GROMACS .gro file of C-alpha atoms in nm:
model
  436
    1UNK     CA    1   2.269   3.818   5.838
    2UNK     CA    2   1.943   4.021   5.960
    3UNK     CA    3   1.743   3.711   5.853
    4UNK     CA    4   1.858   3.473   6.131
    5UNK     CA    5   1.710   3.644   6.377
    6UNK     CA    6   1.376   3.552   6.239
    7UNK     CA    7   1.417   3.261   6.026
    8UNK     CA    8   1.620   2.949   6.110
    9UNK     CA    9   1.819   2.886   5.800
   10UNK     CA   10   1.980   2.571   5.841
   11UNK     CA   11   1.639   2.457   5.891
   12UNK     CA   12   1.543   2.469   5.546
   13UNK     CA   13   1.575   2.305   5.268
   14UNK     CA   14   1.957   2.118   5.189
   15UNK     CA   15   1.869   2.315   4.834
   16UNK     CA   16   1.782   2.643   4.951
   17UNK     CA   17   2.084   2.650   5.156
   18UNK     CA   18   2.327   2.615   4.887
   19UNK     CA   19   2.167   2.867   4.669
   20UNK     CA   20   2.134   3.104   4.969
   21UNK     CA   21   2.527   3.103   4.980
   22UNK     CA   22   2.610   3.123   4.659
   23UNK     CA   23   2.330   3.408   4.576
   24UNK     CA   24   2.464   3.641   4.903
   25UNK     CA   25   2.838   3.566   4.741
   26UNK     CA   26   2.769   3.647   4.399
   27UNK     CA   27   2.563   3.971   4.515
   28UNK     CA   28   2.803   4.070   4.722
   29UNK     CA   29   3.161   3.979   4.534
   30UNK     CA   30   3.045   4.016   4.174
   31UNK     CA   31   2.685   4.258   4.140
   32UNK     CA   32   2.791   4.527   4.379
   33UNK     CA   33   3.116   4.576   4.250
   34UNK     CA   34   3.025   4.528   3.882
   35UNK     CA   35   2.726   4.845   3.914
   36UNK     CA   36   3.007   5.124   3.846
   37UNK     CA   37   3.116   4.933   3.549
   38UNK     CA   38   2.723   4.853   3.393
   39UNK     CA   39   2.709   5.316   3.462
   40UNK     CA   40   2.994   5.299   3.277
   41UNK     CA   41   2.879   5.075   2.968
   42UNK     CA   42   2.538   5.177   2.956
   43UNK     CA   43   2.704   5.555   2.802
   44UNK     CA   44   2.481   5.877   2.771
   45UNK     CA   45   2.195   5.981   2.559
   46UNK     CA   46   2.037   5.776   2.316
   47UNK     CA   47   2.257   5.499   2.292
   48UNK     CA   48   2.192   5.430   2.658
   49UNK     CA   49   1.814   5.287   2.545
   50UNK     CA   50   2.071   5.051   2.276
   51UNK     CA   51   2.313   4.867   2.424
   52UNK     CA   52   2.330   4.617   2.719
   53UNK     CA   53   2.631   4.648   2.894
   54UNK     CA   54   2.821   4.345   2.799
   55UNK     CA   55   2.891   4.337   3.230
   56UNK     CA   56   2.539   4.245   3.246
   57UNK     CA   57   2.580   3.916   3.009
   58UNK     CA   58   2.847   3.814   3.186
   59UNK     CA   59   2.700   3.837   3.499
   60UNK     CA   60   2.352   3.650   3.373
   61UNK     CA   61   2.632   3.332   3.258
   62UNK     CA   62   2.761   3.345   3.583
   63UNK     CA   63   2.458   3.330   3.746
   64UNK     CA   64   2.341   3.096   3.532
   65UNK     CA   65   2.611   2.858   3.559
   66UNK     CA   66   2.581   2.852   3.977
   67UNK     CA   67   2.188   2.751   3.919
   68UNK     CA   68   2.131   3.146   4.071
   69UNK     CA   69   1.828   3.107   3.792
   70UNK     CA   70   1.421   3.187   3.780
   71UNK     CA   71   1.484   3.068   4.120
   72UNK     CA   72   1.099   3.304   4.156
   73UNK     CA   73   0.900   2.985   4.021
   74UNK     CA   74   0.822   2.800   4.292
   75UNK     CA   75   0.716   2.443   4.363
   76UNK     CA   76   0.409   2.434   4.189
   77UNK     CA   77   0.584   2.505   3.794
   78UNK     CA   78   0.790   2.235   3.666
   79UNK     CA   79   0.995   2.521   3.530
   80UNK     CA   80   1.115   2.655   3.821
   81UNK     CA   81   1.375   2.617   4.111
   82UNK     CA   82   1.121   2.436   4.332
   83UNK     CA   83   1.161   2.691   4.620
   84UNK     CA   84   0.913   2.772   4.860
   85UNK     CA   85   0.795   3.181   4.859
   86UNK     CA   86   1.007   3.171   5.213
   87UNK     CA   87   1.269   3.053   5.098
   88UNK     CA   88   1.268   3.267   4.762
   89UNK     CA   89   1.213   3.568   4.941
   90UNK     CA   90   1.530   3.538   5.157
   91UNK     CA   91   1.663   3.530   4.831
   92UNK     CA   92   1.512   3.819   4.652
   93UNK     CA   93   1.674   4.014   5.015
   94UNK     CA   94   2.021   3.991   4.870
   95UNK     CA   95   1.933   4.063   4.537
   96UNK     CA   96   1.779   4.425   4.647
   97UNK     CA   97   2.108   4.457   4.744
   98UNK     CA   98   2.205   4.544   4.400
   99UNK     CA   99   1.872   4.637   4.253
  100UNK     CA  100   1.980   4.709   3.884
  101UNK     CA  101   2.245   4.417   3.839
  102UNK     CA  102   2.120   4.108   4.076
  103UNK     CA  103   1.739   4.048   4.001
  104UNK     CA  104   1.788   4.055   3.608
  105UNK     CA  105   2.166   3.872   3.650
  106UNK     CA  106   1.964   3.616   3.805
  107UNK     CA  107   1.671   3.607   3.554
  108UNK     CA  108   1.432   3.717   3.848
  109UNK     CA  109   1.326   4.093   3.779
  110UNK     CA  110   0.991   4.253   3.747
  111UNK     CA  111   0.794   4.273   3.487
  112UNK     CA  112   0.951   3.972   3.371
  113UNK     CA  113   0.878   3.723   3.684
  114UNK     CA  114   0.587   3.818   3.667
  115UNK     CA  115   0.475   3.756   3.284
  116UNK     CA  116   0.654   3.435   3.289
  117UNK     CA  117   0.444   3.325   3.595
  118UNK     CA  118   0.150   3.413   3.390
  119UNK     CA  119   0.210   3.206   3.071
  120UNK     CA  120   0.345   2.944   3.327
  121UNK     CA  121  -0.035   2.925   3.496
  122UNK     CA  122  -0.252   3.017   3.223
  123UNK     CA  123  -0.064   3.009   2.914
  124UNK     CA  124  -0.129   2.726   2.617
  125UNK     CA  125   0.167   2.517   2.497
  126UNK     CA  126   0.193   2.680   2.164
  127UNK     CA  127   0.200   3.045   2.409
  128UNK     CA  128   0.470   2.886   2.630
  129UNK     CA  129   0.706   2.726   2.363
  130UNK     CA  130   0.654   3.091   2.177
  131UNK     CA  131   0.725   3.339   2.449
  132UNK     CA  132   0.789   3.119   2.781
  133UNK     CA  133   1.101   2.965   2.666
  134UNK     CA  134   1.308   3.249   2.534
  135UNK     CA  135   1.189   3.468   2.833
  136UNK     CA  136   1.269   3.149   3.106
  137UNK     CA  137   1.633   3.144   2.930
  138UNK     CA  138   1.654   3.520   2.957
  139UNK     CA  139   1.669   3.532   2.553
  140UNK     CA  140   1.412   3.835   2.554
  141UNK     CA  141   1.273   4.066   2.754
  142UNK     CA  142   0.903   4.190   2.841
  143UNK     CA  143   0.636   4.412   3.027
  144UNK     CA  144   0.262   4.466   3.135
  145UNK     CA  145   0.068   4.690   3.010
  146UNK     CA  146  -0.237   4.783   3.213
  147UNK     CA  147  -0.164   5.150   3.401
  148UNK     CA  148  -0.382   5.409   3.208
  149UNK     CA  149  -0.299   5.781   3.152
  150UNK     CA  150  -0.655   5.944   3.168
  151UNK     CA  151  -0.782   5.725   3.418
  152UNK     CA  152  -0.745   5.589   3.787
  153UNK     CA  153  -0.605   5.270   3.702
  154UNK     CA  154  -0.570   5.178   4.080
  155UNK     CA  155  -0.901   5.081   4.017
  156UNK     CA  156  -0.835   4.855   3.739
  157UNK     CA  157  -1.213   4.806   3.633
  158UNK     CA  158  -1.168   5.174   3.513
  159UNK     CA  159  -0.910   5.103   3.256
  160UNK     CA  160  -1.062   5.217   2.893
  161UNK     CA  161  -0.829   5.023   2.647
  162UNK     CA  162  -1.061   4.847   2.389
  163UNK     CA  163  -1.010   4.478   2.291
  164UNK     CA  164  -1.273   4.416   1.983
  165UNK     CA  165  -1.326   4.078   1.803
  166UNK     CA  166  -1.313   4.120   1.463
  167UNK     CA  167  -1.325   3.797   1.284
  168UNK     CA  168  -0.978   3.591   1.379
  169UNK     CA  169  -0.826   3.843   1.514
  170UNK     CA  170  -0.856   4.114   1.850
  171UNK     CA  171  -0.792   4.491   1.739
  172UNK     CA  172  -0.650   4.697   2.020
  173UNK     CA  173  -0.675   5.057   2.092
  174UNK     CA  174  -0.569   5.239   2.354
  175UNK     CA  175  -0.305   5.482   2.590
  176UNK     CA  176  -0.078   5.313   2.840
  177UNK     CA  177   0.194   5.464   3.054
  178UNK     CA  178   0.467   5.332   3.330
  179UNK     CA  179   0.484   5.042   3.124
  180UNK     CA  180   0.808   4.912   3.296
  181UNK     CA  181   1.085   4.713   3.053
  182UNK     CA  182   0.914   4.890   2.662
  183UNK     CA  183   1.207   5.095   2.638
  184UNK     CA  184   1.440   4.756   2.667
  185UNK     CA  185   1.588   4.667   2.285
  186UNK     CA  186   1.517   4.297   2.423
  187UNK     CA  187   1.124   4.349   2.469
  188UNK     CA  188   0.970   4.135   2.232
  189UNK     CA  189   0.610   4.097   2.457
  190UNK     CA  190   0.386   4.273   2.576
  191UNK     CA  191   0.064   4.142   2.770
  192UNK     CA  192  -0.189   4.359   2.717
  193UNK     CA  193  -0.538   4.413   2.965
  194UNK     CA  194  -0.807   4.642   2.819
  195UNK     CA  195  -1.175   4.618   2.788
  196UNK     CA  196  -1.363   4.340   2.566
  197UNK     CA  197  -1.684   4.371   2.721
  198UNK     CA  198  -1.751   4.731   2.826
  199UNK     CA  199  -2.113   4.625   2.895
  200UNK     CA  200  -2.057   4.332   3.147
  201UNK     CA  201  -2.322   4.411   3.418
  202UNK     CA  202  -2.008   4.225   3.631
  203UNK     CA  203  -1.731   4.476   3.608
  204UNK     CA  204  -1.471   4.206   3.652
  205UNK     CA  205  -1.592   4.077   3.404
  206UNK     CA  206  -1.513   4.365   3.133
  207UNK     CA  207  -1.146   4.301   3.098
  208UNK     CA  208  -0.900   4.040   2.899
  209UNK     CA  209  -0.553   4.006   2.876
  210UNK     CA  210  -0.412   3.929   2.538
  211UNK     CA  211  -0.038   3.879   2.398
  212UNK     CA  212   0.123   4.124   2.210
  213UNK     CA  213   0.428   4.071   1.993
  214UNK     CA  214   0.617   4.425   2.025
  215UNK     CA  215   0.663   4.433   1.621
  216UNK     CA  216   0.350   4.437   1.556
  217UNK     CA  217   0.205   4.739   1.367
  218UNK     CA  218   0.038   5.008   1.527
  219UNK     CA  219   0.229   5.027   1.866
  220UNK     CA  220   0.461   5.335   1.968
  221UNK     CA  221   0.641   5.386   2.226
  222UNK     CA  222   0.604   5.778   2.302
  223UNK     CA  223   0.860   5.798   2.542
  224UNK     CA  224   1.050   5.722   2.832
  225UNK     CA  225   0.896   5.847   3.218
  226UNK     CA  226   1.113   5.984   3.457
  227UNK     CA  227   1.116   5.923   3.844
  228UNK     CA  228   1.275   6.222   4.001
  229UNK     CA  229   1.461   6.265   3.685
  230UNK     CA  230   1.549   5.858   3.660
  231UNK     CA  231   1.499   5.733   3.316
  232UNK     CA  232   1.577   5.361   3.424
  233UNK     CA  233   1.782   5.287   3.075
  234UNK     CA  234   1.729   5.052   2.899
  235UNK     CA  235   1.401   4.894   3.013
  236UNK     CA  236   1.226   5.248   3.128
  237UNK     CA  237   0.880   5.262   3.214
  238UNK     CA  238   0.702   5.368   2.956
  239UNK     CA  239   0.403   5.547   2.743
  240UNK     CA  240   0.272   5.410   2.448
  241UNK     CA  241   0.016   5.439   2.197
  242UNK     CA  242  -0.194   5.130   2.090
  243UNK     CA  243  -0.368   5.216   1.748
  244UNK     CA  244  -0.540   4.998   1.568
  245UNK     CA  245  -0.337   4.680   1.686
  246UNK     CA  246  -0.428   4.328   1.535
  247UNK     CA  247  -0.346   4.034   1.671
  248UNK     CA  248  -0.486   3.672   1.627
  249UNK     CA  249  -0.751   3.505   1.883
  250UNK     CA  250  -0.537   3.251   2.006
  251UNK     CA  251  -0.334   3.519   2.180
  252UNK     CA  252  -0.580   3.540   2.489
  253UNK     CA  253  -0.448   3.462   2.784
  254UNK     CA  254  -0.729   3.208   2.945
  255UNK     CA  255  -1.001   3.350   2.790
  256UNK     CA  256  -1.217   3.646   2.752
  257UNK     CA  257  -1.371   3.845   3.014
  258UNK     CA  258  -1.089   3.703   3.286
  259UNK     CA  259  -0.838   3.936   3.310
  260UNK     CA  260  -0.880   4.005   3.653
  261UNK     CA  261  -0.854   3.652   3.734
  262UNK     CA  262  -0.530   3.641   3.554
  263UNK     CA  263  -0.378   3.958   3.714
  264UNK     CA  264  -0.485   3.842   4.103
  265UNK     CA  265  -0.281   3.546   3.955
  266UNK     CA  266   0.009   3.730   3.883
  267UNK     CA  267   0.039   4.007   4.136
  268UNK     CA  268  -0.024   3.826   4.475
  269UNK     CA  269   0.354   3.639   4.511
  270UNK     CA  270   0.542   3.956   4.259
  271UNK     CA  271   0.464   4.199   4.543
  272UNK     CA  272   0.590   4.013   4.805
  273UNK     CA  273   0.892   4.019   4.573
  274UNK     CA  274   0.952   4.374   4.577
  275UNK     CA  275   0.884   4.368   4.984
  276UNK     CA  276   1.194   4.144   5.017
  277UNK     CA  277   1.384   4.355   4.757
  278UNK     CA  278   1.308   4.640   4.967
  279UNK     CA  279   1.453   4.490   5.254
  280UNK     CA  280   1.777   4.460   5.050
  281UNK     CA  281   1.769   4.784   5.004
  282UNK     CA  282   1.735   4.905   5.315
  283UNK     CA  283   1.999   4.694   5.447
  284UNK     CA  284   2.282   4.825   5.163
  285UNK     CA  285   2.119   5.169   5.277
  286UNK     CA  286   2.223   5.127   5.685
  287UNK     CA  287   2.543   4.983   5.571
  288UNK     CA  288   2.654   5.249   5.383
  289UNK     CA  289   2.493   5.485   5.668
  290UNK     CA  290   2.726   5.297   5.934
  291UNK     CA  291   3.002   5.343   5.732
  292UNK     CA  292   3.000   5.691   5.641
  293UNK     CA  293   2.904   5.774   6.022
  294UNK     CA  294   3.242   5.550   6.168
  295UNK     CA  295   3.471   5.701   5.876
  296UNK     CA  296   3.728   5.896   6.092
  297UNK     CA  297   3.744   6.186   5.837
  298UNK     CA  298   3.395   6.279   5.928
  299UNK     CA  299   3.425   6.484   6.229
  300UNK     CA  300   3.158   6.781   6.328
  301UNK     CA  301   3.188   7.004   6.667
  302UNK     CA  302   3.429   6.807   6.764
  303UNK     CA  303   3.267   6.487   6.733
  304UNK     CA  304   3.296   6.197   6.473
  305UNK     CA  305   2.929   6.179   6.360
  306UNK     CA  306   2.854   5.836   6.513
  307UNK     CA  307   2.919   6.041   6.850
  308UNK     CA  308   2.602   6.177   6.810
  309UNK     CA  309   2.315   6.124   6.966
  310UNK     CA  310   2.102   6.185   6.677
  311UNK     CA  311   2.303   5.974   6.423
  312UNK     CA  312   2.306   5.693   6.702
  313UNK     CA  313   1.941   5.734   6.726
  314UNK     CA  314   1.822   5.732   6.346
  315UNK     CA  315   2.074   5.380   6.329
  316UNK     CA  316   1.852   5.233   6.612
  317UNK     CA  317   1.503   5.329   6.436
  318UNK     CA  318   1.629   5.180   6.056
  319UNK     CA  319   1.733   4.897   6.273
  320UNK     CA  320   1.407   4.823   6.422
  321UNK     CA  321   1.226   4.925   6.096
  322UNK     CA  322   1.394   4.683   5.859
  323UNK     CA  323   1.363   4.382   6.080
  324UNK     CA  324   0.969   4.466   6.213
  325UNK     CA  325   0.927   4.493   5.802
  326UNK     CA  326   1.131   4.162   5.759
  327UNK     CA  327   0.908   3.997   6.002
  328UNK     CA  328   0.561   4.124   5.822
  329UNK     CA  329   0.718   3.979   5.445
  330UNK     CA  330   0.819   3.659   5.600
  331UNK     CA  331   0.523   3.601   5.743
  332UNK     CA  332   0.285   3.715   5.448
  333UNK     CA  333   0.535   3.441   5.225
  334UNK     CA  334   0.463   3.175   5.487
  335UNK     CA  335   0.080   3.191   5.469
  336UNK     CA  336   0.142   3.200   5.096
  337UNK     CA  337   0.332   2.857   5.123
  338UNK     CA  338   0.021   2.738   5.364
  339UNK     CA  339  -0.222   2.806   5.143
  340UNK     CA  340  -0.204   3.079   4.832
  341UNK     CA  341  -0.211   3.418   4.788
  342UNK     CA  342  -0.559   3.487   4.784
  343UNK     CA  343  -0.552   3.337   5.149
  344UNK     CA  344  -0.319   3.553   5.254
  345UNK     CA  345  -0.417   3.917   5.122
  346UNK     CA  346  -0.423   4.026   5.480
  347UNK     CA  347  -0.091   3.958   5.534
  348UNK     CA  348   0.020   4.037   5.176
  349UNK     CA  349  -0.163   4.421   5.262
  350UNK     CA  350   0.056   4.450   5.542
  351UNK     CA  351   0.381   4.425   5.371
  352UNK     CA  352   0.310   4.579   5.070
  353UNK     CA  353   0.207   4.903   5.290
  354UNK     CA  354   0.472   4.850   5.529
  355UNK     CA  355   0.868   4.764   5.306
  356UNK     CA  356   0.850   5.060   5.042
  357UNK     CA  357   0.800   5.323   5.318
  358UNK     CA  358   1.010   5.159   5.546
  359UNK     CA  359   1.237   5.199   5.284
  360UNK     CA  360   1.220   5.559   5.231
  361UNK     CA  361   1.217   5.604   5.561
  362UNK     CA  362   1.581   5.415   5.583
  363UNK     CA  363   1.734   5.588   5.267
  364UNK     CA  364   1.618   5.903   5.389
  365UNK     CA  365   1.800   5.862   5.748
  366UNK     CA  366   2.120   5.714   5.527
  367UNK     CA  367   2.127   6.023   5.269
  368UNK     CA  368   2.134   6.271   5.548
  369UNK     CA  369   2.428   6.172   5.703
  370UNK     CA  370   2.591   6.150   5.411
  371UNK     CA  371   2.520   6.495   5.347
  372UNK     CA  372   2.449   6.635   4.953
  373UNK     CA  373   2.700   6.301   4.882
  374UNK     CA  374   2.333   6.121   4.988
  375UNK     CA  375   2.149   6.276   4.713
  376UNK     CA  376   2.372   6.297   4.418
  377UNK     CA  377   2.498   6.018   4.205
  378UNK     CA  378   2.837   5.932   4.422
  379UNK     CA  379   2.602   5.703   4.659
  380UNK     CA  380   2.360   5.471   4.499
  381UNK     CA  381   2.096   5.603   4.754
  382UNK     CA  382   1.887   5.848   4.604
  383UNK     CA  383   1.845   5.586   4.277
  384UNK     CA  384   1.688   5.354   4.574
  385UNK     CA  385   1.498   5.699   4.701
  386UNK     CA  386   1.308   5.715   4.339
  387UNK     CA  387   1.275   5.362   4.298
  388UNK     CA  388   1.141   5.315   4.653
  389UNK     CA  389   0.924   5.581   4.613
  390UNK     CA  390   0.773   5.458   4.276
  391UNK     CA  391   0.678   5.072   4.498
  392UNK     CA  392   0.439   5.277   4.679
  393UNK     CA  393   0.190   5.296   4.358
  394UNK     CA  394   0.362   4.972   4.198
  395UNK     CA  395   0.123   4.673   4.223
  396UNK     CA  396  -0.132   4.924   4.402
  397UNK     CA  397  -0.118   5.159   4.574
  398UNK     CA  398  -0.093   5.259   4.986
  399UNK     CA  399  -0.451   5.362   5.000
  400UNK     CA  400  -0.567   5.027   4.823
  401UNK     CA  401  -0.380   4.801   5.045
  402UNK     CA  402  -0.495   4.986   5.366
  403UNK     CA  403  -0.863   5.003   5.255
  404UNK     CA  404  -0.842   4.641   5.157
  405UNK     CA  405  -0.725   4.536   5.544
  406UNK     CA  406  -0.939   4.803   5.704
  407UNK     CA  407  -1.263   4.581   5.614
  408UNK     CA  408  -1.088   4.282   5.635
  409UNK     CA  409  -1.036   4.400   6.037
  410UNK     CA  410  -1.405   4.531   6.031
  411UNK     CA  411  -1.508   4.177   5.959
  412UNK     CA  412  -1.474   4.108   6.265
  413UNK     CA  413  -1.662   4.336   6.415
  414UNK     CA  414  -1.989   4.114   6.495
  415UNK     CA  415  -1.778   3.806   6.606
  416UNK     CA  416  -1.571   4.116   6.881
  417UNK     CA  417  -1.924   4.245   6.990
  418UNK     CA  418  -2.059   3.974   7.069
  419UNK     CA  419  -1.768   3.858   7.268
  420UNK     CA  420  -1.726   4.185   7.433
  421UNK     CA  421  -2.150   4.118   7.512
  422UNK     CA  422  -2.090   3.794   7.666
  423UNK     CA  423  -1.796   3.911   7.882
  424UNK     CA  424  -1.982   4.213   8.028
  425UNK     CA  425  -2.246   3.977   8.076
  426UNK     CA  426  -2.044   3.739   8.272
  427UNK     CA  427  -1.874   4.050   8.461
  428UNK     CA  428  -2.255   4.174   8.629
  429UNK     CA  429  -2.328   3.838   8.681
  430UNK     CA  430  -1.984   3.751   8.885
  431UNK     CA  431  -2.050   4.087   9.081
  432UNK     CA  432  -2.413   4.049   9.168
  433UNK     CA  433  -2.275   3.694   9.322
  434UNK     CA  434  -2.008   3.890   9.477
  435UNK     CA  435  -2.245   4.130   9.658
  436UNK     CA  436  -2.453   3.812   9.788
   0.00000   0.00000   0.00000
């Protein structure tokens, strides 16, 4: 693969190695060809938020049985596979092969990782034997609730849901929307962020997380959103109404007043997730581009379409686009290994800015040569289009990340001009000797 021109497989771990082969053959030999089958199963209307294609069990006991399994929990949870974030994210590559079937086969999709690396950090014992176990052997399902309607929740500090104290218990109130995985029959979670001290003169300092059993009264799910007319049955991503919910204390997550802590927690290794998904993507995209453009039947002016220049041209820019992106997620994972994500939000920036519209970028190339096949629902490229597309706000958006490494650059700034001072210094002082 792609990967070895960057990474030096058989250098890692004896581990990793055998779970790299057996994930790239079970994406490849049982999720890709299984994804006309889940369409099939999942049926139309309604019943598609109902029923799990039974496809999809069988392909979570396969999975399960090779160790393919929450292989995202890395060394530091005794849970987990004991991977480092390098080696996970060569992983998570194949899986974005087959976005739908692969992550979830393999108990490793979003929102989920994410939640379970949550309770997995912060959680207490009676919150991890509760919702941590079933979720860890892929029993249930859950999601994250912090996006706001009538806000702009890329600022989190602005979110408006209301977490009150009364007595024993936290009352909730509040709109959410894109809540990814509320439509799923399986979600039986939610975490919850919202405001339980408005007044905090520090305004990270406002906000708490706090657990949510999806039965409880007062919560509806409005209704499904759609992504260039993508419903993403069953899980969805959803808006819904918190009225009045109660829920006892012991359901904070760490404590009050540190939700931010907890989501910075949570978000810093997820999005590097999604980067290496992306890549995935993109690869499956340039294959089926290559493919289409070499098939004999397609022949225009005379030419087989990989005869022209153009064609030949957009397979040399994906080409160069995937693996510069590849190169910018390894690295971010790396530093993430060295150190932790908060050390490496630079990096982390950089990817998250750079896979999703790489992606787009890729898929768009691949649709047009596969003419109006490219955008209808023969191809599985225009579902990657909208879910692409939707990464670009997912875990914050563009204009976030790039603000974010803009000042990290001008940081620098004193320690450059004073450099730049010192050499021009050095430079009149070499030439006055010169003229001597």
């Amino acid at each position: 693969m792609a990967t070895n021109s960057i990474v030096d497989i058989t250098k890692l771990s004896p581990k990793f190695q055998d779970l790299y082969a057996k994930a790239k053959d079970f994406v490849e030999n049982d999720c890709i060809p299984a994804e006309k089958t889940f369409a099939l199963q999942m049926g139309q209307g309604e019943n598609r938020w109902k029923v799990i294609p039974p496809v999809l069990e069988e392909l979570k006991a396969k999975a399960r049985s090779l160790g393919l399994w929450n292989l995202f929990l890395g060394r530091d949870y005794k849970e987990g596979a004991g991977l480092t974030n390098l080696e996970y994210s060569l992983i998570a590559e194949l899986t974005g092969r087959s976005p739908k079937l692969a992550p979830e086969a393999m108990n490793c999709s979003a929102p989920d990782t994410g939640n379970m690396e949550v309770f997995a950090k912060y959680g207490t014992e009676a919150q991890k034997q509760k919702w941590l176990v079933p979720l860890l052997n892929g029993k249930i399902r859950s999601a994250f609730a912090m996006t706001e309607k009538r806000v702009a929740s890329s600022d989190a500090t602005n979110i408006e849901t209301n977490i009150r104290r009364e007595g024993n218990e936290y009352v909730i109130n509040g709109l959410k929307w894109w809540i990814s995985g509320a439509g799923d029959p399986r979600c039986a979670v939610y975490l919850v962020m919202g405001k339980s001290d408005p007044d905090n003169s520090n305004r990270h300092r406002q906000q708490s997380i706090v657990v949510v059993p999806a039965d409880t009264p007062g919560i509806t799910v409005v209704r499904p959103m759609h992504v260039f007319g993508y419903d993403d049955a069953p899980e969805g991503h959803c808006e819904i109404i918190f009225k009045d919910v109660r829920v006892p204390v012991e359901n904070i997550i760490l404590g009050e007043g540190r939700g931010f802590e907890v989501i910075q927690g949570r978000l810093g290794p997820g999005r590097i997730h999604h980067c290496m998904r992306c890549i995935g993507m993109a690869e499956r995209g340039l294959d089926l581009m290559i493919a289409r453009v070499t098939d004999p039947t397609r022949r225009t002016f005379g030419k087989n379409l990989s005869e022209h220049g153009t064609v030949v041209a957009d397979i040399a820019t994906s080409r160069i686009e995937i693996d510069q992106t590849r190169f910018l997620v390894l690295n971010a994972a790396k530093k993430i290994d060295e150190g932790n994500a908060k050390g490496a939000m630079k990096e982390i920036s950089m990817a998250k800015i750079a896979a999703p519209n790489m992606l787009l970028n890729v898929l768009d190339r691949a649709m047009q040569a596969h003419g109006a096949a490219g955008i209808s629902q023969d191809t599985p490229l225009a579902h990657f289009y909208a879910s692409a597309r939707t990464l670009r706000y997912a875990d914050g958006p563009d204009e976030v990340h790039r603000n974010q490494l803009g000042k990290t650059e001008l940081r620098r700034a004193a320690a450059i001009t004073q450099k730049i001072k010192e050499q021009q210094e050095k430079s009149s002082q070499l030439a006055a000797s010169a003229k001597l």
